[in-house]
Coordinates of C-alpha atoms and ligand atoms in Angstrom, one line a residue:
M1 CA 122.1 106.7 10.0
N2 CA 122.9 108.7 13.1
L3 CA 124.6 106.5 15.7
A4 CA 125.6 109.5 17.7
P5 CA 124.4 110.4 21.1
S6 CA 124.6 114.2 21.5
Y7 CA 125.6 115.5 24.8
R8 CA 124.4 118.8 26.1
D9 CA 127.0 121.5 25.1
G10 CA 127.9 119.6 22.0
L11 CA 129.9 116.4 22.4
V12 CA 128.7 114.2 19.5
L13 CA 130.2 110.7 19.2
Q14 CA 130.5 108.7 16.1
S15 CA 129.4 105.6 17.9
P16 CA 127.5 105.1 21.2
V17 CA 130.1 102.5 22.2
L18 CA 133.0 103.7 24.4
T19 CA 135.7 101.9 26.3
A20 CA 135.4 101.9 30.1
S21 CA 138.0 103.5 32.4
G22 CA 140.7 101.2 33.6
T23 CA 140.3 98.7 30.8
F24 CA 141.9 100.5 27.9
G25 CA 145.0 102.2 29.5
F26 CA 145.5 105.8 28.3
G27 CA 144.8 104.9 24.7
D28 CA 148.4 103.7 24.3
E29 CA 147.8 99.9 24.8
Y30 CA 145.3 98.6 22.2
Q31 CA 145.6 101.2 19.4
D32 CA 147.2 98.6 17.1
L33 CA 144.5 96.0 17.8
V34 CA 141.4 98.1 17.5
D35 CA 140.1 100.4 14.8
L36 CA 139.7 103.4 17.0
S37 CA 138.1 105.4 14.2
R38 CA 135.0 103.3 14.6
I39 CA 134.3 103.5 18.4
G40 CA 132.7 106.3 20.3
A41 CA 135.6 107.3 22.5
I42 CA 138.3 106.0 24.8
V43 CA 137.8 106.7 28.5
T44 CA 141.3 106.7 30.1
K45 CA 142.4 105.1 33.3
T46 CA 141.6 107.5 36.2
V47 CA 144.2 110.3 36.7
T48 CA 144.9 111.7 40.1
P49 CA 146.8 114.9 41.1
E50 CA 149.8 113.0 42.3
P51 CA 151.4 109.7 41.1
R52 CA 150.0 106.6 42.8
E53 CA 151.5 103.1 43.0
G54 CA 148.3 101.2 43.5
N55 CA 147.3 98.4 45.8
P56 CA 149.2 95.3 47.0
T57 CA 148.9 92.2 44.7
P58 CA 147.0 90.2 43.9
R59 CA 144.9 92.9 42.4
T60 CA 142.4 90.8 40.3
V61 CA 140.7 87.5 40.5
E62 CA 138.1 85.8 38.3
T63 CA 134.6 85.5 39.7
P64 CA 131.5 83.7 38.2
A65 CA 130.7 85.6 35.0
G66 CA 133.0 88.4 36.0
M67 CA 136.0 89.6 37.9
L68 CA 137.0 91.3 41.1
N69 CA 139.6 94.1 41.1
S70 CA 141.3 96.2 43.6
I71 CA 143.9 98.0 41.4
G72 CA 144.0 101.0 43.7
L73 CA 144.2 103.8 41.1
P74 CA 147.9 103.4 40.0
N75 CA 148.7 106.2 37.5
P76 CA 151.6 108.6 36.8
G77 CA 149.7 111.6 38.2
V78 CA 148.5 114.6 36.2
D79 CA 152.0 115.9 35.3
G80 CA 153.2 112.4 34.3
V81 CA 150.1 111.8 32.2
L82 CA 150.4 115.1 30.4
R83 CA 154.0 114.5 29.7
E84 CA 154.0 110.7 28.9
K85 CA 150.5 109.9 27.6
A86 CA 148.7 113.0 26.3
P87 CA 151.0 113.6 23.3
I88 CA 149.4 110.7 21.5
W89 CA 145.8 111.8 22.1
R90 CA 146.0 114.5 19.4
D91 CA 146.5 112.0 16.7
L92 CA 144.1 109.3 17.8
P93 CA 141.2 108.8 15.4
C94 CA 138.6 109.0 18.3
P95 CA 137.8 111.4 21.1
V96 CA 139.5 110.9 24.4
V97 CA 137.5 111.2 27.6
V98 CA 139.9 111.7 30.6
S99 CA 138.8 110.0 33.8
V100 CA 139.8 112.1 36.8
A101 CA 139.7 111.7 40.6
A102 CA 140.9 113.9 43.5
D103 CA 140.2 114.2 47.1
D104 CA 139.1 117.7 47.9
P105 CA 137.2 120.4 45.9
T106 CA 140.2 122.6 45.1
S107 CA 142.2 119.6 43.8
W108 CA 139.2 118.5 41.7
T109 CA 139.1 122.0 40.2
D110 CA 142.8 122.1 39.5
L111 CA 142.9 118.6 38.0
A112 CA 140.0 119.4 35.7
A113 CA 141.7 122.7 34.6
A114 CA 144.9 120.8 33.7
F115 CA 143.1 119.0 30.7
D116 CA 141.4 122.1 29.3
G117 CA 142.7 122.7 25.8
V118 CA 144.8 119.5 25.7
P119 CA 144.5 118.3 22.0
G120 CA 142.4 115.2 21.6
V121 CA 140.6 115.6 25.0
H122 CA 136.8 116.0 24.4
A123 CA 135.4 115.5 27.8
L124 CA 136.2 114.6 31.4
E125 CA 134.6 111.7 33.3
A126 CA 134.7 112.6 37.0
N127 CA 135.2 109.3 38.8
L128 CA 133.1 109.9 41.9
S129 CA 133.1 106.3 42.7
C130 CA 136.5 104.5 43.0
P131 CA 135.8 101.6 45.4
N132 CA 139.4 100.7 46.1
V133 CA 141.2 103.6 47.8
A134 CA 142.0 103.6 51.5
G135 CA 140.3 106.6 53.1
G136 CA 137.7 106.5 50.4
L137 CA 137.5 108.4 47.1
D138 CA 133.8 107.7 47.0
F139 CA 132.1 111.0 46.3
S140 CA 128.8 109.6 45.1
S141 CA 127.3 107.8 48.1
A142 CA 125.6 111.0 49.2
P143 CA 123.9 113.6 47.0
E144 CA 125.7 116.5 48.8
A145 CA 129.2 115.3 48.2
A146 CA 128.4 114.3 44.6
A147 CA 127.0 117.8 43.9
E148 CA 129.9 119.6 45.5
T149 CA 132.4 117.6 43.5
V150 CA 130.7 118.1 40.2
K151 CA 130.6 121.8 40.9
A152 CA 134.3 121.8 41.7
V153 CA 135.0 120.0 38.4
R154 CA 132.8 122.3 36.4
A155 CA 134.6 125.3 37.9
G156 CA 137.9 124.1 36.4
T157 CA 136.9 123.3 32.9
K158 CA 134.9 124.2 29.8
L159 CA 134.9 120.5 28.7
P160 CA 131.7 118.4 29.1
V161 CA 131.7 116.6 32.4
I162 CA 130.4 113.1 32.8
A163 CA 129.8 112.1 36.5
K164 CA 130.5 108.4 37.1
L165 CA 128.4 107.1 40.0
S166 CA 128.7 104.3 42.4
P167 CA 126.3 101.4 42.6
N168 CA 127.0 100.9 46.3
V169 CA 124.0 102.9 47.4
T170 CA 120.4 102.1 48.3
D171 CA 118.8 104.7 46.0
I172 CA 120.6 106.2 43.0
R173 CA 117.8 108.7 42.2
P174 CA 118.7 111.5 44.6
I175 CA 122.3 111.2 43.6
A176 CA 121.6 111.3 39.9
R177 CA 119.4 114.3 40.4
A178 CA 122.0 116.1 42.5
V179 CA 124.8 115.7 39.9
E180 CA 122.4 116.8 37.1
D181 CA 121.4 119.9 39.2
S182 CA 125.0 120.8 39.9
G183 CA 125.9 120.8 36.2
A184 CA 127.0 117.4 35.0
H185 CA 126.5 117.1 31.3
A186 CA 126.0 113.4 31.4
I187 CA 126.0 110.6 34.0
S188 CA 127.8 107.2 33.7
L189 CA 126.8 104.3 35.8
I190 CA 127.7 101.9 37.2
N191 CA 131.2 101.6 38.7
T192 CA 132.0 98.2 40.2
I193 CA 130.0 96.6 43.0
L194 CA 131.9 96.0 46.3
G195 CA 132.8 92.3 46.7
M196 CA 135.3 89.8 48.0
V197 CA 136.8 86.4 47.3
V198 CA 138.3 84.1 50.0
D199 CA 141.2 81.7 49.3
V200 CA 140.2 78.7 51.4
E201 CA 143.7 77.2 51.6
S202 CA 145.2 80.4 53.2
R203 CA 141.9 81.3 54.8
R204 CA 142.6 84.9 53.6
A205 CA 140.9 87.3 51.3
F206 CA 142.3 86.5 47.8
L207 CA 143.0 90.2 46.9
G208 CA 146.0 91.9 48.5
A209 CA 143.7 94.8 49.6
G210 CA 141.0 92.4 51.0
S211 CA 138.0 93.5 49.1
G212 CA 137.4 95.0 45.6
G213 CA 134.9 95.8 42.9
V214 CA 133.0 93.2 40.9
S215 CA 132.6 93.8 37.1
G216 CA 131.6 91.8 34.1
P217 CA 128.3 90.1 32.9
A218 CA 127.5 89.1 36.5
I219 CA 126.6 92.7 37.3
R220 CA 124.8 93.5 34.1
P221 CA 121.2 93.1 35.4
V222 CA 122.1 95.3 38.4
A223 CA 123.6 98.0 36.2
L224 CA 120.5 97.9 33.9
R225 CA 118.3 98.6 36.8
F226 CA 120.4 101.5 37.9
V227 CA 120.3 103.0 34.4
Y228 CA 116.5 102.5 34.3
E229 CA 115.9 104.1 37.7
A230 CA 118.2 107.1 36.9
R231 CA 116.5 107.6 33.6
Q232 CA 113.2 108.2 35.4
V233 CA 114.6 111.3 37.2
V234 CA 117.2 113.0 35.0
D235 CA 117.2 114.5 31.5
V236 CA 121.0 114.4 30.8
P237 CA 122.3 111.5 28.8
I238 CA 123.2 108.4 30.7
V239 CA 126.1 106.2 29.7
G240 CA 125.5 102.5 30.8
I241 CA 128.4 100.4 32.1
G242 CA 128.4 96.9 33.5
G243 CA 129.0 93.7 31.7
V244 CA 128.4 94.9 28.2
A245 CA 129.9 92.2 26.0
S246 CA 127.6 91.9 23.1
T247 CA 125.2 93.9 20.8
S248 CA 122.3 92.5 22.7
D249 CA 123.8 93.7 26.0
A250 CA 124.3 97.2 24.6
L251 CA 120.7 97.2 23.2
Q252 CA 119.4 96.4 26.7
F253 CA 121.2 99.4 28.1
L254 CA 119.8 101.7 25.4
M255 CA 116.3 100.4 25.9
A256 CA 116.7 100.9 29.7
G257 CA 117.5 104.6 29.0
A258 CA 121.3 104.8 28.2
A259 CA 122.2 107.0 25.3
A260 CA 125.6 105.2 25.1
V261 CA 127.5 102.3 26.7
Q262 CA 131.0 101.6 27.8
V263 CA 132.7 98.2 27.4
G264 CA 135.0 97.3 30.2
T265 CA 135.8 93.8 31.4
A266 CA 134.9 92.3 28.0
T267 CA 137.9 94.2 26.5
F268 CA 140.3 92.0 28.4
R269 CA 139.0 88.9 26.6
Q270 CA 138.5 90.6 23.2
P271 CA 140.0 94.1 22.7
R272 CA 137.8 94.6 19.6
T273 CA 134.5 94.2 21.5
A274 CA 133.5 97.9 21.3
E275 CA 134.2 97.9 17.6
E276 CA 132.1 94.7 17.1
I277 CA 129.2 96.1 19.1
T278 CA 129.3 99.3 17.0
D279 CA 128.8 97.0 13.9
G280 CA 126.1 95.0 15.6
L281 CA 124.2 98.1 16.6
A282 CA 124.3 99.4 13.0
T283 CA 123.0 96.1 11.8
Y284 CA 120.2 96.1 14.3
A285 CA 119.2 99.6 13.3
R286 CA 119.1 98.7 9.7
E287 CA 117.1 95.5 10.3
H288 CA 114.6 97.3 12.4
D289 CA 114.3 100.4 10.2
L290 CA 115.6 102.8 12.8
A291 CA 116.5 106.2 11.5
S292 CA 118.6 106.6 14.7
L293 CA 119.6 104.3 17.5
Q294 CA 118.6 107.1 19.8
D295 CA 115.0 106.3 18.8
I296 CA 115.1 103.2 21.1
V297 CA 116.7 104.9 24.1
G298 CA 114.4 104.4 27.0
A299 CA 112.1 102.3 24.9
V300 CA 111.6 99.5 27.4
H301 CA 108.0 99.1 28.5
P302 CA 107.6 98.6 32.2
G303 CA 105.0 96.3 33.6
V304 CA 103.8 92.8 33.1
R305 CA 103.9 91.2 29.6
P306 CA 100.8 89.7 28.2
V307 CA 101.0 85.9 28.3
S308 CA 100.7 85.8 24.5
D309 CA 103.8 88.0 24.1
Ligands
RRO401 O1 141.8 101.5 40.2 C1 140.9 100.8 40.7 O2 141.1 100.0 41.6 C2 139.5 101.0 40.3 C3 138.9 102.2 40.1 BR1 139.8 103.9 40.1 C4 137.5 102.3 39.8 O3 136.9 103.4 39.6 N1 136.8 101.2 39.8 C5 137.4 100.0 40.0 O4 136.7 99.0 40.0 N2 138.7 99.9 40.3

């Protein structure tokens, strides 16, 4: 049975279940807990051109059916990552997708170029949508900025480029179209939804940075709708992200039009979630006589159900 979504220009994954950026380190945190040979790929924490310390604490807080984060993109910078993290990627039993973010076109191009030919790296995820950086690293709230950024990334690399989009927009469709037209091989959505928690004793925002991004099951219905809407206007594969914690969650994303999913917040509770969902999808495919899971991608039927259904 084929579990593999095939990306334009040839990235084929052994499972349609990946880990989401920011929830699995650089592949160096959970490798002893998870059988990485069975998941689709690891997506790393986002890498920037220079090292970053991240935002003031507290950086996370639980929310109903989810969590709020404002981590602020801490990472050792591209040189630090290549020196300290990349050497293990060659020997990991799954592909590595490196998440990248920069702040102007030339830096995006240079950053992308730095990962070309690094052993173990199979694709880049251009994080066009970090919600938590002062001055804004949000390149996907307008089609023009998103397109310019994807072009800059493509100019630096031969690797497949996945464009990760923000949900903090009114209409995802022109943005999805723009990144496809400018050469993205796939689109991942959604990043976190802007939110806030107030500490009523101190009468202050709970997070050190004030506001942050909401993730987890609370945002799943929102994410599903984004995937469904984007699917109507683009041909490239979509990777669904947002509260995927079970096989049934992953199936919903596939049926809404995603060729693959990423597991994020659920990993904090159970690091093996991506592996378990891979098993669950295989079981579903067997029980429903599917030759390929890709046969159900976009299979949701819009419209009103008959009462007898
Ligand atoms: O590091 C973060 O605060 C962060 C990033 Br880069 C992102 O893309 N999404 C998010 O919720 N947090």
